Amino acid sequence: MVAVIVAAHGHLAEGLVASSAMIAGPQDDVVAVTFDPSEGPDDLLAKYAAAVEASPSDQYLILADLFGGSPYNAAARFAAARDDADVVTGVNLPMLVEVLGRRMLGGNLAELVEVASTAGANGVKVLSQVFTPTSPDNDNDDEGDEL
């Protein structure tokens, strides 16, 4: 199994993990790592190490909030020293839910990295681009609609 570590500034990671549980149900081996203003990179490295130490898994996916931010930088340092971990940035709820779903089907680390990347990007939609008369995503065939 792959452990999922969600890392973000403030309490975003806790919120994402709690929200994902509302959608995908409570999950084992999913950890939220917060980065508070009073903390530094060594605090994050210690939190990642503690999450891995407490995990029964043998692979670790860290989903960080912001490329170049402290949670990412520390995660990159942490994962670079291991061959059983990887990091994906831009964590959002669609990404996390899709990763958890694929993980339940037995996905390995490489598969979950791909799912995270694809789902994170595909989860971003713009109303005016999705729902326009010329949009390929908008089916204007209202035949049979009662509304």
mmCIF file of C-alpha atoms in Angstrom:
data_model
loop_
_atom_site.group_PDB
_atom_site.id
_atom_site.type_symbol
_atom_site.label_atom_id
_atom_site.label_comp_id
_atom_site.label_asym_id
_atom_site.label_seq_id
_atom_site.Cartn_x
_atom_site.Cartn_y
_atom_site.Cartn_z
ATOM 1 C CA MET A 1 0.000 0.000 0.000
ATOM 2 C CA VAL A 2 1.025 3.591 -0.564
ATOM 3 C CA ALA A 3 0.783 6.037 2.322
ATOM 4 C CA VAL A 4 -0.560 9.472 1.353
ATOM 5 C CA ILE A 5 0.859 12.504 3.120
ATOM 6 C CA VAL A 6 -0.911 15.800 2.422
ATOM 7 C CA ALA A 7 1.312 18.770 3.261
ATOM 8 C CA ALA A 8 0.329 22.428 3.171
ATOM 9 C CA HIS A 9 0.704 25.851 4.720
ATOM 10 C CA GLY A 10 -1.578 26.380 7.699
ATOM 11 C CA HIS A 11 -4.422 23.931 8.151
ATOM 12 C CA LEU A 12 -5.245 23.335 4.492
ATOM 13 C CA ALA A 13 -3.953 19.754 4.630
ATOM 14 C CA GLU A 14 -6.249 18.914 7.545
ATOM 15 C CA GLY A 15 -9.212 20.363 5.661
ATOM 16 C CA LEU A 16 -8.418 18.420 2.495
ATOM 17 C CA VAL A 17 -8.080 15.154 4.399
ATOM 18 C CA ALA A 18 -11.346 15.760 6.284
ATOM 19 C CA SER A 19 -13.174 16.737 3.090
ATOM 20 C CA SER A 20 -11.852 13.698 1.217
ATOM 21 C CA ALA A 21 -13.220 11.479 4.002
ATOM 22 C CA MET A 22 -16.673 12.953 3.363
ATOM 23 C CA ILE A 23 -16.434 11.849 -0.271
ATOM 24 C CA ALA A 24 -14.301 8.699 -0.262
ATOM 25 C CA GLY A 25 -14.896 7.590 3.312
ATOM 26 C CA PRO A 26 -12.319 7.477 6.091
ATOM 27 C CA GLN A 27 -8.977 6.143 4.878
ATOM 28 C CA ASP A 28 -6.113 4.446 6.676
ATOM 29 C CA ASP A 29 -2.574 5.734 6.253
ATOM 30 C CA VAL A 30 -3.505 9.245 5.116
ATOM 31 C CA VAL A 31 -1.726 11.940 7.105
ATOM 32 C CA ALA A 32 -2.127 15.714 7.113
ATOM 33 C CA VAL A 33 1.070 17.687 7.696
ATOM 34 C CA THR A 34 0.603 21.313 8.667
ATOM 35 C CA PHE A 35 3.213 24.004 8.289
ATOM 36 C CA ASP A 36 2.733 26.761 10.836
ATOM 37 C CA PRO A 37 4.357 30.226 10.648
ATOM 38 C CA SER A 38 6.615 29.479 13.621
ATOM 39 C CA GLU A 39 8.070 26.369 11.957
ATOM 40 C CA GLY A 40 10.948 25.791 9.569
ATOM 41 C CA PRO A 41 12.144 23.139 7.121
ATOM 42 C CA ASP A 42 13.559 20.906 9.850
ATOM 43 C CA ASP A 43 10.131 20.769 11.499
ATOM 44 C CA LEU A 44 8.611 19.599 8.226
ATOM 45 C CA LEU A 45 11.332 17.003 7.700
ATOM 46 C CA ALA A 46 10.630 15.674 11.189
ATOM 47 C CA LYS A 47 6.894 15.502 10.448
ATOM 48 C CA TYR A 48 7.508 13.588 7.216
ATOM 49 C CA ALA A 49 9.846 11.190 9.023
ATOM 50 C CA ALA A 50 7.266 10.655 11.778
ATOM 51 C CA ALA A 51 4.513 9.978 9.228
ATOM 52 C CA VAL A 52 6.673 7.396 7.458
ATOM 53 C CA GLU A 53 7.776 5.806 10.722
ATOM 54 C CA ALA A 54 4.158 5.423 11.881
ATOM 55 C CA SER A 55 3.030 4.025 8.525
ATOM 56 C CA PRO A 56 2.635 0.327 7.753
ATOM 57 C CA SER A 57 3.114 1.121 4.055
ATOM 58 C CA ASP A 58 6.240 0.645 1.983
ATOM 59 C CA GLN A 59 5.711 3.545 -0.443
ATOM 60 C CA TYR A 60 4.926 7.198 0.256
ATOM 61 C CA LEU A 61 3.242 9.856 -1.835
ATOM 62 C CA ILE A 62 3.489 13.415 -0.574
ATOM 63 C CA LEU A 63 0.901 15.788 -2.028
ATOM 64 C CA ALA A 64 2.114 19.340 -1.358
ATOM 65 C CA ASP A 65 0.252 22.584 -1.831
ATOM 66 C CA LEU A 66 2.651 24.902 -3.613
ATOM 67 C CA PHE A 67 5.677 24.260 -5.812
ATOM 68 C CA GLY A 68 8.637 26.044 -4.240
ATOM 69 C CA GLY A 69 6.899 26.501 -0.889
ATOM 70 C CA SER A 70 8.358 25.165 2.338
ATOM 71 C CA PRO A 71 6.167 22.022 2.479
ATOM 72 C CA TYR A 72 7.250 21.154 -1.058
ATOM 73 C CA ASN A 73 10.917 22.024 -0.548
ATOM 74 C CA ALA A 74 11.145 19.861 2.565
ATOM 75 C CA ALA A 75 9.186 17.058 0.866
ATOM 76 C CA ALA A 76 11.530 17.184 -2.124
ATOM 77 C CA ARG A 77 14.540 16.902 0.188
ATOM 78 C CA PHE A 78 12.869 14.052 2.054
ATOM 79 C CA ALA A 79 11.845 12.116 -1.068
ATOM 80 C CA ALA A 80 15.132 12.691 -2.902
ATOM 81 C CA ALA A 81 16.914 10.661 -0.245
ATOM 82 C CA ARG A 82 14.567 7.686 -0.740
ATOM 83 C CA ASP A 83 13.531 5.445 -3.613
ATOM 84 C CA ASP A 84 10.133 4.701 -2.057
ATOM 85 C CA ALA A 85 8.687 8.239 -2.098
ATOM 86 C CA ASP A 86 7.610 10.908 -4.550
ATOM 87 C CA VAL A 87 6.066 14.377 -4.395
ATOM 88 C CA VAL A 88 3.291 15.992 -6.428
ATOM 89 C CA THR A 89 2.436 19.674 -5.975
ATOM 90 C CA GLY A 90 -0.788 21.588 -6.449
ATOM 91 C CA VAL A 91 -2.818 19.349 -4.170
ATOM 92 C CA ASN A 92 -6.552 19.897 -4.463
ATOM 93 C CA LEU A 93 -9.625 17.915 -3.500
ATOM 94 C CA PRO A 94 -10.182 16.266 -6.908
ATOM 95 C CA MET A 95 -6.551 15.121 -6.882
ATOM 96 C CA LEU A 96 -6.764 13.675 -3.386
ATOM 97 C CA VAL A 97 -10.083 11.888 -3.974
ATOM 98 C CA GLU A 98 -8.848 10.309 -7.218
ATOM 99 C CA VAL A 99 -5.580 9.220 -5.593
ATOM 100 C CA LEU A 100 -7.463 7.608 -2.716
ATOM 101 C CA GLY A 101 -9.813 5.860 -5.126
ATOM 102 C CA ARG A 102 -6.955 4.439 -7.183
ATOM 103 C CA ARG A 103 -5.101 3.477 -4.020
ATOM 104 C CA MET A 104 -8.120 1.420 -2.908
ATOM 105 C CA LEU A 105 -7.768 -0.530 -6.163
ATOM 106 C CA GLY A 106 -4.156 -1.368 -5.320
ATOM 107 C CA GLY A 107 -2.342 1.355 -7.222
ATOM 108 C CA ASN A 108 1.403 1.572 -6.729
ATOM 109 C CA LEU A 109 3.405 4.758 -6.248
ATOM 110 C CA ALA A 110 4.019 5.395 -9.964
ATOM 111 C CA GLU A 111 0.320 4.941 -10.764
ATOM 112 C CA LEU A 112 -0.749 7.255 -7.965
ATOM 113 C CA VAL A 113 1.705 9.928 -9.112
ATOM 114 C CA GLU A 114 0.153 9.797 -12.593
ATOM 115 C CA VAL A 115 -3.392 9.880 -11.185
ATOM 116 C CA ALA A 116 -2.500 12.834 -8.961
ATOM 117 C CA SER A 117 -1.039 14.819 -11.836
ATOM 118 C CA THR A 118 -3.932 14.148 -14.201
ATOM 119 C CA ALA A 119 -6.755 14.545 -11.672
ATOM 120 C CA GLY A 120 -5.292 17.708 -10.201
ATOM 121 C CA ALA A 121 -5.171 19.398 -13.588
ATOM 122 C CA ASN A 122 -8.513 18.016 -14.782
ATOM 123 C CA GLY A 123 -10.204 19.175 -11.599
ATOM 124 C CA VAL A 124 -9.777 22.806 -12.635
ATOM 125 C CA LYS A 125 -12.712 24.072 -14.697
ATOM 126 C CA VAL A 126 -13.897 27.546 -15.693
ATOM 127 C CA LEU A 127 -17.664 27.940 -15.854
ATOM 128 C CA SER A 128 -17.618 30.308 -18.820
ATOM 129 C CA GLN A 129 -15.434 27.888 -20.780
ATOM 130 C CA VAL A 130 -17.305 24.724 -19.889
ATOM 131 C CA PHE A 131 -20.873 25.941 -20.246
ATOM 132 C CA THR A 132 -21.003 27.976 -23.434
ATOM 133 C CA PRO A 133 -23.032 27.309 -26.587
ATOM 134 C CA THR A 134 -19.839 26.500 -28.534
ATOM 135 C CA SER A 135 -18.218 24.363 -25.870
ATOM 136 C CA PRO A 136 -17.735 20.690 -26.795
ATOM 137 C CA ASP A 137 -18.579 19.865 -23.161
ATOM 138 C CA ASN A 138 -22.005 21.466 -23.454
ATOM 139 C CA ASP A 139 -24.679 19.314 -25.072
ATOM 140 C CA ASN A 140 -27.391 21.675 -26.267
ATOM 141 C CA ASP A 141 -29.754 18.839 -27.092
ATOM 142 C CA ASP A 142 -32.586 19.666 -24.706
ATOM 143 C CA GLU A 143 -34.983 17.233 -26.350
ATOM 144 C CA GLY A 144 -36.833 15.357 -23.674
ATOM 145 C CA ASP A 145 -35.790 17.727 -20.893
ATOM 146 C CA GLU A 146 -38.694 18.759 -18.749
ATOM 147 C CA LEU A 147 -36.975 21.825 -17.304
#
